[in-house]
JSON list of C-alpha atoms in Angstrom, two decimals:
[
{"chain": "V", "resi": 1, "resn": "MET", "atom": "CA", "xyz": [191.03, 241.22, 44.27]},
{"chain": "V", "resi": 2, "resn": "PHE", "atom": "CA", "xyz": [194.28, 241.28, 42.14]},
{"chain": "V", "resi": 3, "resn": "GLU", "atom": "CA", "xyz": [195.58, 243.68, 39.62]},
{"chain": "V", "resi": 4, "resn": "ALA", "atom": "CA", "xyz": [198.53, 244.22, 37.41]},
{"chain": "V", "resi": 5, "resn": "SER", "atom": "CA", "xyz": [199.12, 247.57, 35.83]},
{"chain": "V", "resi": 6, "resn": "HIS", "atom": "CA", "xyz": [201.50, 248.65, 33.05]},
{"chain": "V", "resi": 7, "resn": "LEU", "atom": "CA", "xyz": [203.97, 245.66, 33.50]},
{"chain": "V", "resi": 8, "resn": "HIS", "atom": "CA", "xyz": [207.23, 245.73, 31.58]},
{"chain": "V", "resi": 9, "resn": "LYS", "atom": "CA", "xyz": [209.87, 243.16, 31.54]},
{"chain": "V", "resi": 10, "resn": "ARG", "atom": "CA", "xyz": [212.97, 242.62, 29.52]},
{"chain": "V", "resi": 11, "resn": "PHE", "atom": "CA", "xyz": [215.88, 240.15, 29.55]},
{"chain": "V", "resi": 12, "resn": "GLY", "atom": "CA", "xyz": [218.89, 241.82, 28.19]},
{"chain": "V", "resi": 13, "resn": "HIS", "atom": "CA", "xyz": [217.85, 243.30, 24.94]},
{"chain": "V", "resi": 14, "resn": "HIS", "atom": "CA", "xyz": [214.72, 241.10, 24.57]},
{"chain": "V", "resi": 15, "resn": "VAL", "atom": "CA", "xyz": [211.50, 242.66, 25.52]},
{"chain": "V", "resi": 16, "resn": "VAL", "atom": "CA", "xyz": [209.18, 239.95, 26.80]},
{"chain": "V", "resi": 17, "resn": "LEU", "atom": "CA", "xyz": [206.32, 242.26, 28.39]},
{"chain": "V", "resi": 18, "resn": "GLU", "atom": "CA", "xyz": [205.22, 245.79, 27.25]},
{"chain": "V", "resi": 19, "resn": "ASP", "atom": "CA", "xyz": [202.71, 247.56, 29.03]},
{"chain": "V", "resi": 20, "resn": "VAL", "atom": "CA", "xyz": [200.49, 244.58, 30.29]},
{"chain": "V", "resi": 21, "resn": "SER", "atom": "CA", "xyz": [197.51, 245.16, 32.53]},
{"chain": "V", "resi": 22, "resn": "MET", "atom": "CA", "xyz": [195.00, 242.61, 33.87]},
{"chain": "V", "resi": 23, "resn": "ALA", "atom": "CA", "xyz": [192.75, 242.39, 36.93]},
{"chain": "V", "resi": 24, "resn": "PHE", "atom": "CA", "xyz": [191.03, 239.27, 38.35]},
{"chain": "V", "resi": 25, "resn": "GLU", "atom": "CA", "xyz": [187.79, 239.41, 40.24]},
{"chain": "V", "resi": 26, "resn": "GLN", "atom": "CA", "xyz": [187.28, 237.51, 43.43]},
{"chain": "V", "resi": 27, "resn": "GLY", "atom": "CA", "xyz": [185.22, 234.19, 42.93]},
{"chain": "V", "resi": 28, "resn": "ARG", "atom": "CA", "xyz": [185.80, 234.07, 39.13]},
{"chain": "V", "resi": 29, "resn": "LEU", "atom": "CA", "xyz": [188.10, 232.02, 36.77]},
{"chain": "V", "resi": 30, "resn": "SER", "atom": "CA", "xyz": [189.97, 234.26, 34.58]},
{"chain": "V", "resi": 31, "resn": "GLY", "atom": "CA", "xyz": [191.81, 232.78, 31.66]},
{"chain": "V", "resi": 32, "resn": "ILE", "atom": "CA", "xyz": [195.16, 233.96, 29.85]},
{"chain": "V", "resi": 33, "resn": "MET", "atom": "CA", "xyz": [195.70, 232.64, 26.25]},
{"chain": "V", "resi": 34, "resn": "GLY", "atom": "CA", "xyz": [197.94, 233.51, 23.43]},
{"chain": "V", "resi": 35, "resn": "PRO", "atom": "CA", "xyz": [200.78, 232.01, 21.11]},
{"chain": "V", "resi": 36, "resn": "ASN", "atom": "CA", "xyz": [204.04, 230.47, 22.24]},
{"chain": "V", "resi": 37, "resn": "GLY", "atom": "CA", "xyz": [206.43, 233.31, 23.26]},
{"chain": "V", "resi": 38, "resn": "ALA", "atom": "CA", "xyz": [203.68, 235.87, 24.04]},
{"chain": "V", "resi": 39, "resn": "GLY", "atom": "CA", "xyz": [204.81, 236.13, 27.67]},
{"chain": "V", "resi": 40, "resn": "LYS", "atom": "CA", "xyz": [202.12, 234.24, 29.46]},
{"chain": "V", "resi": 41, "resn": "THR", "atom": "CA", "xyz": [204.43, 232.35, 31.66]},
{"chain": "V", "resi": 42, "resn": "THR", "atom": "CA", "xyz": [206.51, 235.40, 32.27]},
{"chain": "V", "resi": 43, "resn": "SER", "atom": "CA", "xyz": [203.40, 237.30, 33.40]},
{"chain": "V", "resi": 44, "resn": "PHE", "atom": "CA", "xyz": [202.66, 234.52, 35.96]},
{"chain": "V", "resi": 45, "resn": "ASN", "atom": "CA", "xyz": [206.16, 234.73, 37.18]},
{"chain": "V", "resi": 46, "resn": "LEU", "atom": "CA", "xyz": [205.97, 238.53, 37.78]},
{"chain": "V", "resi": 47, "resn": "LEU", "atom": "CA", "xyz": [202.46, 238.06, 39.39]},
{"chain": "V", "resi": 48, "resn": "THR", "atom": "CA", "xyz": [203.82, 235.57, 41.80]},
{"chain": "V", "resi": 49, "resn": "GLY", "atom": "CA", "xyz": [207.09, 237.04, 42.61]},
{"chain": "V", "resi": 50, "resn": "ARG", "atom": "CA", "xyz": [209.60, 234.87, 40.68]},
{"chain": "V", "resi": 51, "resn": "TYR", "atom": "CA", "xyz": [210.56, 238.01, 38.82]},
{"chain": "V", "resi": 52, "resn": "ALA", "atom": "CA", "xyz": [210.33, 241.61, 39.66]},
{"chain": "V", "resi": 53, "resn": "PRO", "atom": "CA", "xyz": [208.81, 243.89, 36.74]},
{"chain": "V", "resi": 54, "resn": "ASP", "atom": "CA", "xyz": [211.08, 246.50, 35.44]},
{"chain": "V", "resi": 55, "resn": "ARG", "atom": "CA", "xyz": [207.97, 248.85, 35.46]},
{"chain": "V", "resi": 56, "resn": "GLY", "atom": "CA", "xyz": [204.56, 248.44, 36.56]},
{"chain": "V", "resi": 57, "resn": "ARG", "atom": "CA", "xyz": [202.68, 247.45, 39.77]},
{"chain": "V", "resi": 58, "resn": "VAL", "atom": "CA", "xyz": [201.07, 244.57, 41.20]},
{"chain": "V", "resi": 59, "resn": "THR", "atom": "CA", "xyz": [198.31, 244.77, 43.98]},
{"chain": "V", "resi": 60, "resn": "PHE", "atom": "CA", "xyz": [196.51, 241.79, 46.01]},
{"chain": "V", "resi": 61, "resn": "GLU", "atom": "CA", "xyz": [193.55, 242.86, 47.79]},
{"chain": "V", "resi": 62, "resn": "GLY", "atom": "CA", "xyz": [194.70, 246.49, 47.79]},
{"chain": "V", "resi": 63, "resn": "ARG", "atom": "CA", "xyz": [198.16, 245.84, 49.07]},
{"chain": "V", "resi": 64, "resn": "ASP", "atom": "CA", "xyz": [201.29, 246.56, 46.81]},
{"chain": "V", "resi": 65, "resn": "ILE", "atom": "CA", "xyz": [203.19, 243.20, 46.29]},
{"chain": "V", "resi": 66, "resn": "THR", "atom": "CA", "xyz": [205.39, 244.47, 43.40]},
{"chain": "V", "resi": 67, "resn": "GLY", "atom": "CA", "xyz": [208.58, 242.60, 43.59]},
{"chain": "V", "resi": 68, "resn": "ARG", "atom": "CA", "xyz": [208.04, 240.62, 46.71]},
{"chain": "V", "resi": 69, "resn": "ALA", "atom": "CA", "xyz": [209.68, 237.42, 47.02]},
{"chain": "V", "resi": 70, "resn": "PRO", "atom": "CA", "xyz": [207.59, 234.34, 46.11]},
{"chain": "V", "resi": 71, "resn": "GLN", "atom": "CA", "xyz": [207.48, 233.06, 49.63]},
{"chain": "V", "resi": 72, "resn": "ALA", "atom": "CA", "xyz": [206.18, 236.46, 50.94]},
{"chain": "V", "resi": 73, "resn": "ILE", "atom": "CA", "xyz": [203.55, 236.33, 48.37]},
{"chain": "V", "resi": 74, "resn": "ALA", "atom": "CA", "xyz": [202.47, 232.77, 49.12]},
{"chain": "V", "resi": 75, "resn": "ARG", "atom": "CA", "xyz": [202.05, 233.64, 52.68]},
{"chain": "V", "resi": 76, "resn": "LEU", "atom": "CA", "xyz": [199.32, 236.27, 51.67]},
{"chain": "V", "resi": 77, "resn": "GLY", "atom": "CA", "xyz": [197.18, 233.45, 50.12]},
{"chain": "V", "resi": 78, "resn": "ILE", "atom": "CA", "xyz": [198.39, 233.05, 46.71]},
{"chain": "V", "resi": 79, "resn": "SER", "atom": "CA", "xyz": [199.46, 229.49, 45.22]},
{"chain": "V", "resi": 80, "resn": "ARG", "atom": "CA", "xyz": [200.57, 228.39, 41.72]},
{"chain": "V", "resi": 81, "resn": "SER", "atom": "CA", "xyz": [201.38, 225.47, 39.62]},
{"chain": "V", "resi": 82, "resn": "PHE", "atom": "CA", "xyz": [204.04, 225.31, 36.91]},
{"chain": "V", "resi": 83, "resn": "GLN", "atom": "CA", "xyz": [204.11, 224.68, 33.24]},
{"chain": "V", "resi": 84, "resn": "VAL", "atom": "CA", "xyz": [207.16, 222.38, 34.04]},
{"chain": "V", "resi": 85, "resn": "MET", "atom": "CA", "xyz": [206.02, 220.17, 36.98]},
{"chain": "V", "resi": 86, "resn": "ASN", "atom": "CA", "xyz": [207.76, 220.77, 40.19]},
{"chain": "V", "resi": 87, "resn": "LEU", "atom": "CA", "xyz": [207.26, 217.61, 42.52]},
{"chain": "V", "resi": 88, "resn": "PHE", "atom": "CA", "xyz": [209.61, 215.84, 44.75]},
{"chain": "V", "resi": 89, "resn": "ASP", "atom": "CA", "xyz": [209.82, 212.61, 42.71]},
{"chain": "V", "resi": 90, "resn": "ASP", "atom": "CA", "xyz": [211.35, 210.44, 45.41]},
{"chain": "V", "resi": 91, "resn": "TYR", "atom": "CA", "xyz": [208.46, 211.38, 47.85]},
{"chain": "V", "resi": 92, "resn": "SER", "atom": "CA", "xyz": [205.01, 209.98, 48.07]},
{"chain": "V", "resi": 93, "resn": "ALA", "atom": "CA", "xyz": [201.98, 211.80, 46.60]},
{"chain": "V", "resi": 94, "resn": "LEU", "atom": "CA", "xyz": [200.97, 212.26, 50.50]},
{"chain": "V", "resi": 95, "resn": "ASP", "atom": "CA", "xyz": [204.42, 213.64, 51.51]},
{"chain": "V", "resi": 96, "resn": "ASN", "atom": "CA", "xyz": [204.40, 216.12, 48.33]},
{"chain": "V", "resi": 97, "resn": "VAL", "atom": "CA", "xyz": [201.14, 217.40, 49.67]},
{"chain": "V", "resi": 98, "resn": "LEU", "atom": "CA", "xyz": [202.14, 217.51, 53.26]},
{"chain": "V", "resi": 99, "resn": "ILE", "atom": "CA", "xyz": [205.16, 219.51, 52.65]},
{"chain": "V", "resi": 100, "resn": "ALA", "atom": "CA", "xyz": [202.84, 222.32, 51.22]},
{"chain": "V", "resi": 101, "resn": "THR", "atom": "CA", "xyz": [200.49, 222.54, 54.17]},
{"chain": "V", "resi": 102, "resn": "PRO", "atom": "CA", "xyz": [200.48, 225.48, 56.65]},
{"chain": "V", "resi": 103, "resn": "GLU", "atom": "CA", "xyz": [201.29, 223.31, 59.51]},
{"chain": "V", "resi": 104, "resn": "VAL", "atom": "CA", "xyz": [204.51, 221.90, 58.11]},
{"chain": "V", "resi": 105, "resn": "ARG", "atom": "CA", "xyz": [205.57, 225.30, 56.86]},
{"chain": "V", "resi": 106, "resn": "ALA", "atom": "CA", "xyz": [204.84, 226.76, 60.34]},
{"chain": "V", "resi": 107, "resn": "LYS", "atom": "CA", "xyz": [206.60, 223.97, 62.38]},
{"chain": "V", "resi": 108, "resn": "GLY", "atom": "CA", "xyz": [209.49, 223.26, 60.00]},
{"chain": "V", "resi": 109, "resn": "PHE", "atom": "CA", "xyz": [210.68, 220.35, 57.93]},
{"chain": "V", "resi": 110, "resn": "SER", "atom": "CA", "xyz": [211.93, 218.62, 61.17]},
{"chain": "V", "resi": 111, "resn": "MET", "atom": "CA", "xyz": [208.19, 218.16, 62.04]},
{"chain": "V", "resi": 112, "resn": "PHE", "atom": "CA", "xyz": [207.35, 216.51, 58.65]},
{"chain": "V", "resi": 113, "resn": "SER", "atom": "CA", "xyz": [207.20, 212.74, 59.80]},
{"chain": "V", "resi": 114, "resn": "SER", "atom": "CA", "xyz": [204.99, 213.34, 62.81]},
{"chain": "V", "resi": 115, "resn": "LEU", "atom": "CA", "xyz": [202.42, 215.08, 60.66]},
{"chain": "V", "resi": 116, "resn": "ARG", "atom": "CA", "xyz": [201.60, 212.32, 58.11]},
{"chain": "V", "resi": 117, "resn": "GLU", "atom": "CA", "xyz": [198.10, 211.96, 59.62]},
{"chain": "V", "resi": 118, "resn": "ASN", "atom": "CA", "xyz": [197.47, 215.68, 58.77]},
{"chain": "V", "resi": 119, "resn": "SER", "atom": "CA", "xyz": [193.72, 215.60, 57.79]},
{"chain": "V", "resi": 120, "resn": "LEU", "atom": "CA", "xyz": [194.30, 218.58, 55.40]},
{"chain": "V", "resi": 121, "resn": "ALA", "atom": "CA", "xyz": [196.69, 216.63, 53.37]},
{"chain": "V", "resi": 122, "resn": "HIS", "atom": "CA", "xyz": [194.35, 213.59, 53.00]},
{"chain": "V", "resi": 123, "resn": "GLU", "atom": "CA", "xyz": [191.58, 215.73, 52.28]},
{"chain": "V", "resi": 124, "resn": "THR", "atom": "CA", "xyz": [193.47, 217.44, 49.64]},
{"chain": "V", "resi": 125, "resn": "LEU", "atom": "CA", "xyz": [194.39, 214.08, 47.97]},
{"chain": "V", "resi": 126, "resn": "GLU", "atom": "CA", "xyz": [190.83, 213.09, 47.89]},
{"chain": "V", "resi": 127, "resn": "ARG", "atom": "CA", "xyz": [189.79, 216.45, 46.36]},
{"chain": "V", "resi": 128, "resn": "VAL", "atom": "CA", "xyz": [192.20, 215.85, 43.39]},
{"chain": "V", "resi": 129, "resn": "GLY", "atom": "CA", "xyz": [191.21, 212.19, 43.12]},
{"chain": "V", "resi": 130, "resn": "LEU", "atom": "CA", "xyz": [194.51, 210.53, 44.50]},
{"chain": "V", "resi": 131, "resn": "ALA", "atom": "CA", "xyz": [193.22, 209.31, 47.89]},
{"chain": "V", "resi": 132, "resn": "SER", "atom": "CA", "xyz": [194.10, 205.78, 46.97]},
{"chain": "V", "resi": 133, "resn": "ARG", "atom": "CA", "xyz": [197.47, 206.80, 45.56]},
{"chain": "V", "resi": 134, "resn": "GLY", "atom": "CA", "xyz": [198.87, 208.53, 48.43]},
{"chain": "V", "resi": 135, "resn": "HIS", "atom": "CA", "xyz": [201.60, 205.94, 49.25]},
{"chain": "V", "resi": 136, "resn": "VAL", "atom": "CA", "xyz": [202.94, 205.95, 45.66]},
{"chain": "V", "resi": 137, "resn": "LYS", "atom": "CA", "xyz": [206.11, 207.93, 44.75]},
{"chain": "V", "resi": 138, "resn": "ALA", "atom": "CA", "xyz": [205.42, 210.92, 42.57]},
{"chain": "V", "resi": 139, "resn": "ARG", "atom": "CA", "xyz": [207.96, 209.41, 39.94]},
{"chain": "V", "resi": 140, "resn": "ASP", "atom": "CA", "xyz": [205.50, 206.37, 39.85]},
{"chain": "V", "resi": 141, "resn": "LEU", "atom": "CA", "xyz": [202.52, 208.09, 39.04]},
{"chain": "V", "resi": 142, "resn": "SER", "atom": "CA", "xyz": [200.94, 208.51, 35.62]},
{"chain": "V", "resi": 143, "resn": "TYR", "atom": "CA", "xyz": [201.50, 211.84, 33.86]},
{"chain": "V", "resi": 144, "resn": "GLY", "atom": "CA", "xyz": [197.90, 212.74, 34.53]},
{"chain": "V", "resi": 145, "resn": "ASP", "atom": "CA", "xyz": [198.09, 211.79, 38.29]},
{"chain": "V", "resi": 146, "resn": "ARG", "atom": "CA", "xyz": [201.22, 213.82, 38.49]},
{"chain": "V", "resi": 147, "resn": "ARG", "atom": "CA", "xyz": [199.40, 216.89, 36.94]},
{"chain": "V", "resi": 148, "resn": "ALA", "atom": "CA", "xyz": [196.60, 216.42, 39.50]},
{"chain": "V", "resi": 149, "resn": "LEU", "atom": "CA", "xyz": [199.21, 216.12, 42.42]},
{"chain": "V", "resi": 150, "resn": "GLU", "atom": "CA", "xyz": [200.76, 219.33, 41.46]},
{"chain": "V", "resi": 151, "resn": "ILE", "atom": "CA", "xyz": [197.48, 221.11, 41.80]},
{"chain": "V", "resi": 152, "resn": "GLY", "atom": "CA", "xyz": [196.90, 219.33, 45.08]},
{"chain": "V", "resi": 153, "resn": "VAL", "atom": "CA", "xyz": [200.39, 220.79, 46.45]},
{"chain": "V", "resi": 154, "resn": "ALA", "atom": "CA", "xyz": [199.05, 224.13, 45.45]},
{"chain": "V", "resi": 155, "resn": "LEU", "atom": "CA", "xyz": [195.87, 223.61, 47.10]},
{"chain": "V", "resi": 156, "resn": "ALA", "atom": "CA", "xyz": [197.39, 222.40, 50.26]},
{"chain": "V", "resi": 157, "resn": "ALA", "atom": "CA", "xyz": [198.71, 225.76, 51.14]},
{"chain": "V", "resi": 158, "resn": "LYS", "atom": "CA", "xyz": [195.11, 226.91, 51.46]},
{"chain": "V", "resi": 159, "resn": "PRO", "atom": "CA", "xyz": [195.17, 229.77, 48.94]},
{"chain": "V", "resi": 160, "resn": "ARG", "atom": "CA", "xyz": [192.49, 232.08, 48.25]},
{"chain": "V", "resi": 161, "resn": "LEU", "atom": "CA", "xyz": [193.96, 232.83, 44.89]},
{"chain": "V", "resi": 162, "resn": "LEU", "atom": "CA", "xyz": [195.36, 229.91, 42.50]},
{"chain": "V", "resi": 163, "resn": "PHE", "atom": "CA", "xyz": [197.46, 230.18, 39.52]},
{"chain": "V", "resi": 164, "resn": "LEU", "atom": "CA", "xyz": [197.59, 227.37, 37.08]},
{"chain": "V", "resi": 165, "resn": "ASP", "atom": "CA", "xyz": [200.08, 227.32, 34.24]},
{"chain": "V", "resi": 166, "resn": "GLU", "atom": "CA", "xyz": [199.07, 225.02, 31.59]},
{"chain": "V", "resi": 167, "resn": "PRO", "atom": "CA", "xyz": [197.46, 222.21, 33.68]},
{"chain": "V", "resi": 168, "resn": "THR", "atom": "CA", "xyz": [196.42, 220.22, 30.68]},
{"chain": "V", "resi": 169, "resn": "ALA", "atom": "CA", "xyz": [199.83, 220.26, 29.12]},
{"chain": "V", "resi": 170, "resn": "GLY", "atom": "CA", "xyz": [200.69, 216.71, 27.60]},
{"chain": "V", "resi": 171, "resn": "LEU", "atom": "CA", "xyz": [197.30, 215.10, 28.68]},
{"chain": "V", "resi": 172, "resn": "GLY", "atom": "CA", "xyz": [195.04, 213.15, 26.43]},
{"chain": "V", "resi": 173, "resn": "THR", "atom": "CA", "xyz": [191.45, 213.56, 26.10]},
{"chain": "V", "resi": 174, "resn": "GLU", "atom": "CA", "xyz": [190.25, 211.44, 29.22]},
{"chain": "V", "resi": 175, "resn": "ALA", "atom": "CA", "xyz": [192.88, 213.13, 31.47]},
{"chain": "V", "resi": 176, "resn": "THR", "atom": "CA", "xyz": [192.11, 216.63, 30.30]},
{"chain": "V", "resi": 177, "resn": "ALA", "atom": "CA", "xyz": [188.44, 215.95, 31.08]},
{"chain": "V", "resi": 178, "resn": "ARG", "atom": "CA", "xyz": [189.43, 214.97, 34.55]},
{"chain": "V", "resi": 179, "resn": "ILE", "atom": "CA", "xyz": [191.36, 218.19, 35.07]},
{"chain": "V", "resi": 180, "resn": "ALA", "atom": "CA", "xyz": [188.44, 220.16, 33.79]},
{"chain": "V", "resi": 181, "resn": "ARG", "atom": "CA", "xyz": [186.00, 218.59, 36.28]},
{"chain": "V", "resi": 182, "resn": "LEU", "atom": "CA", "xyz": [188.55, 219.16, 39.04]},
{"chain": "V", "resi": 183, "resn": "ILE", "atom": "CA", "xyz": [189.04, 222.77, 38.22]},
{"chain": "V", "resi": 184, "resn": "ALA", "atom": "CA", "xyz": [185.15, 223.28, 37.88]},
{"chain": "V", "resi": 185, "resn": "GLU", "atom": "CA", "xyz": [184.86, 221.97, 41.34]},
{"chain": "V", "resi": 186, "resn": "LEU", "atom": "CA", "xyz": [187.64, 224.36, 42.72]},
{"chain": "V", "resi": 187, "resn": "LYS", "atom": "CA", "xyz": [186.08, 227.24, 41.14]},
{"chain": "V", "resi": 188, "resn": "ARG", "atom": "CA", "xyz": [183.22, 227.14, 43.58]},
{"chain": "V", "resi": 189, "resn": "ASP", "atom": "CA", "xyz": [185.62, 228.08, 46.62]},
{"chain": "V", "resi": 190, "resn": "LEU", "atom": "CA", "xyz": [188.57, 229.77, 44.88]},
{"chain": "V", "resi": 191, "resn": "THR", "atom": "CA", "xyz": [189.57, 232.60, 42.69]},
{"chain": "V", "resi": 192, "resn": "ILE", "atom": "CA", "xyz": [191.64, 231.01, 39.68]},
{"chain": "V", "resi": 193, "resn": "VAL", "atom": "CA", "xyz": [193.69, 232.39, 36.93]},
{"chain": "V", "resi": 194, "resn": "LEU", "atom": "CA", "xyz": [194.65, 229.83, 34.18]},
{"chain": "V", "resi": 195, "resn": "ILE", "atom": "CA", "xyz": [197.09, 229.94, 31.34]},
{"chain": "V", "resi": 196, "resn": "GLU", "atom": "CA", "xyz": [195.88, 227.26, 28.75]},
{"chain": "V", "resi": 197, "resn": "HIS", "atom": "CA", "xyz": [196.55, 226.54, 25.18]},
{"chain": "V", "resi": 198, "resn": "ASP", "atom": "CA", "xyz": [193.45, 224.40, 24.83]},
{"chain": "V", "resi": 199, "resn": "MET", "atom": "CA", "xyz": [190.87, 226.76, 23.80]},
{"chain": "V", "resi": 200, "resn": "LYS", "atom": "CA", "xyz": [187.77, 224.29, 24.16]},
{"chain": "V", "resi": 201, "resn": "PHE", "atom": "CA", "xyz": [189.08, 223.63, 27.70]},
{"chain": "V", "resi": 202, "resn": "LEU", "atom": "CA", "xyz": [189.41, 227.24, 28.56]},
{"chain": "V", "resi": 203, "resn": "PHE", "atom": "CA", "xyz": [186.34, 228.41, 27.03]},
{"chain": "V", "resi": 204, "resn": "GLY", "atom": "CA", "xyz": [184.29, 225.81, 28.99]},
{"chain": "V", "resi": 205, "resn": "LEU", "atom": "CA", "xyz": [185.75, 227.08, 32.26]},
{"chain": "V", "resi": 206, "resn": "ALA", "atom": "CA", "xyz": [186.57, 230.81, 32.05]},
{"chain": "V", "resi": 207, "resn": "ASP", "atom": "CA", "xyz": [184.48, 233.84, 33.23]},
{"chain": "V", "resi": 208, "resn": "HIS", "atom": "CA", "xyz": [186.77, 236.19, 31.39]},
{"chain": "V", "resi": 209, "resn": "ILE", "atom": "CA", "xyz": [189.70, 235.82, 29.22]},
{"chain": "V", "resi": 210, "resn": "TYR", "atom": "CA", "xyz": [192.81, 237.86, 28.24]},
{"chain": "V", "resi": 211, "resn": "VAL", "atom": "CA", "xyz": [194.55, 237.33, 25.05]},
{"chain": "V", "resi": 212, "resn": "MET", "atom": "CA", "xyz": [198.21, 238.09, 24.85]},
{"chain": "V", "resi": 213, "resn": "HIS", "atom": "CA", "xyz": [199.88, 238.88, 21.66]}
]
């Protein structure tokens, strides 16, 4: 479904990625693990368009998407979360999800307030366990709820391929177990690529794991 071939990336004189190749099969959960500084998040940034590789090729469903802008890649059906959470803190949980829905993206932000009964947004909140917290501002949610909300924002775009960058970062045992149950459920419908430091968490979910050194 998705393939990266011989990716290279440097920033100034610092080589971050050298000859990295990966392939992700449809309907499977692929993991990426490795020590800090190995280039895992940089790989995600190349695969999802935040950076363009210096060399190498990225394809999605046979289409070359190398160096395309993030929004162009997202429109093809690819969503991602971030290692450092990207949420609108002054907006409610529902509004954070609503902004990412195809309907709002198609009609523009000016239509935002008239679409608060959007069924996809409410279904997404329920899916990530936040149905009763939709009215709460993102900044007032617990850290675990914020992690779940960010996954909800990625899901609201109705992706076919979902990249998750360390979704359990900073979580305790109970919250980590909650995210594991959520991802196991999402795995039934989505192709997922997951960066994770927690080996037990990753080994319990992944069908295939790449190790970066």
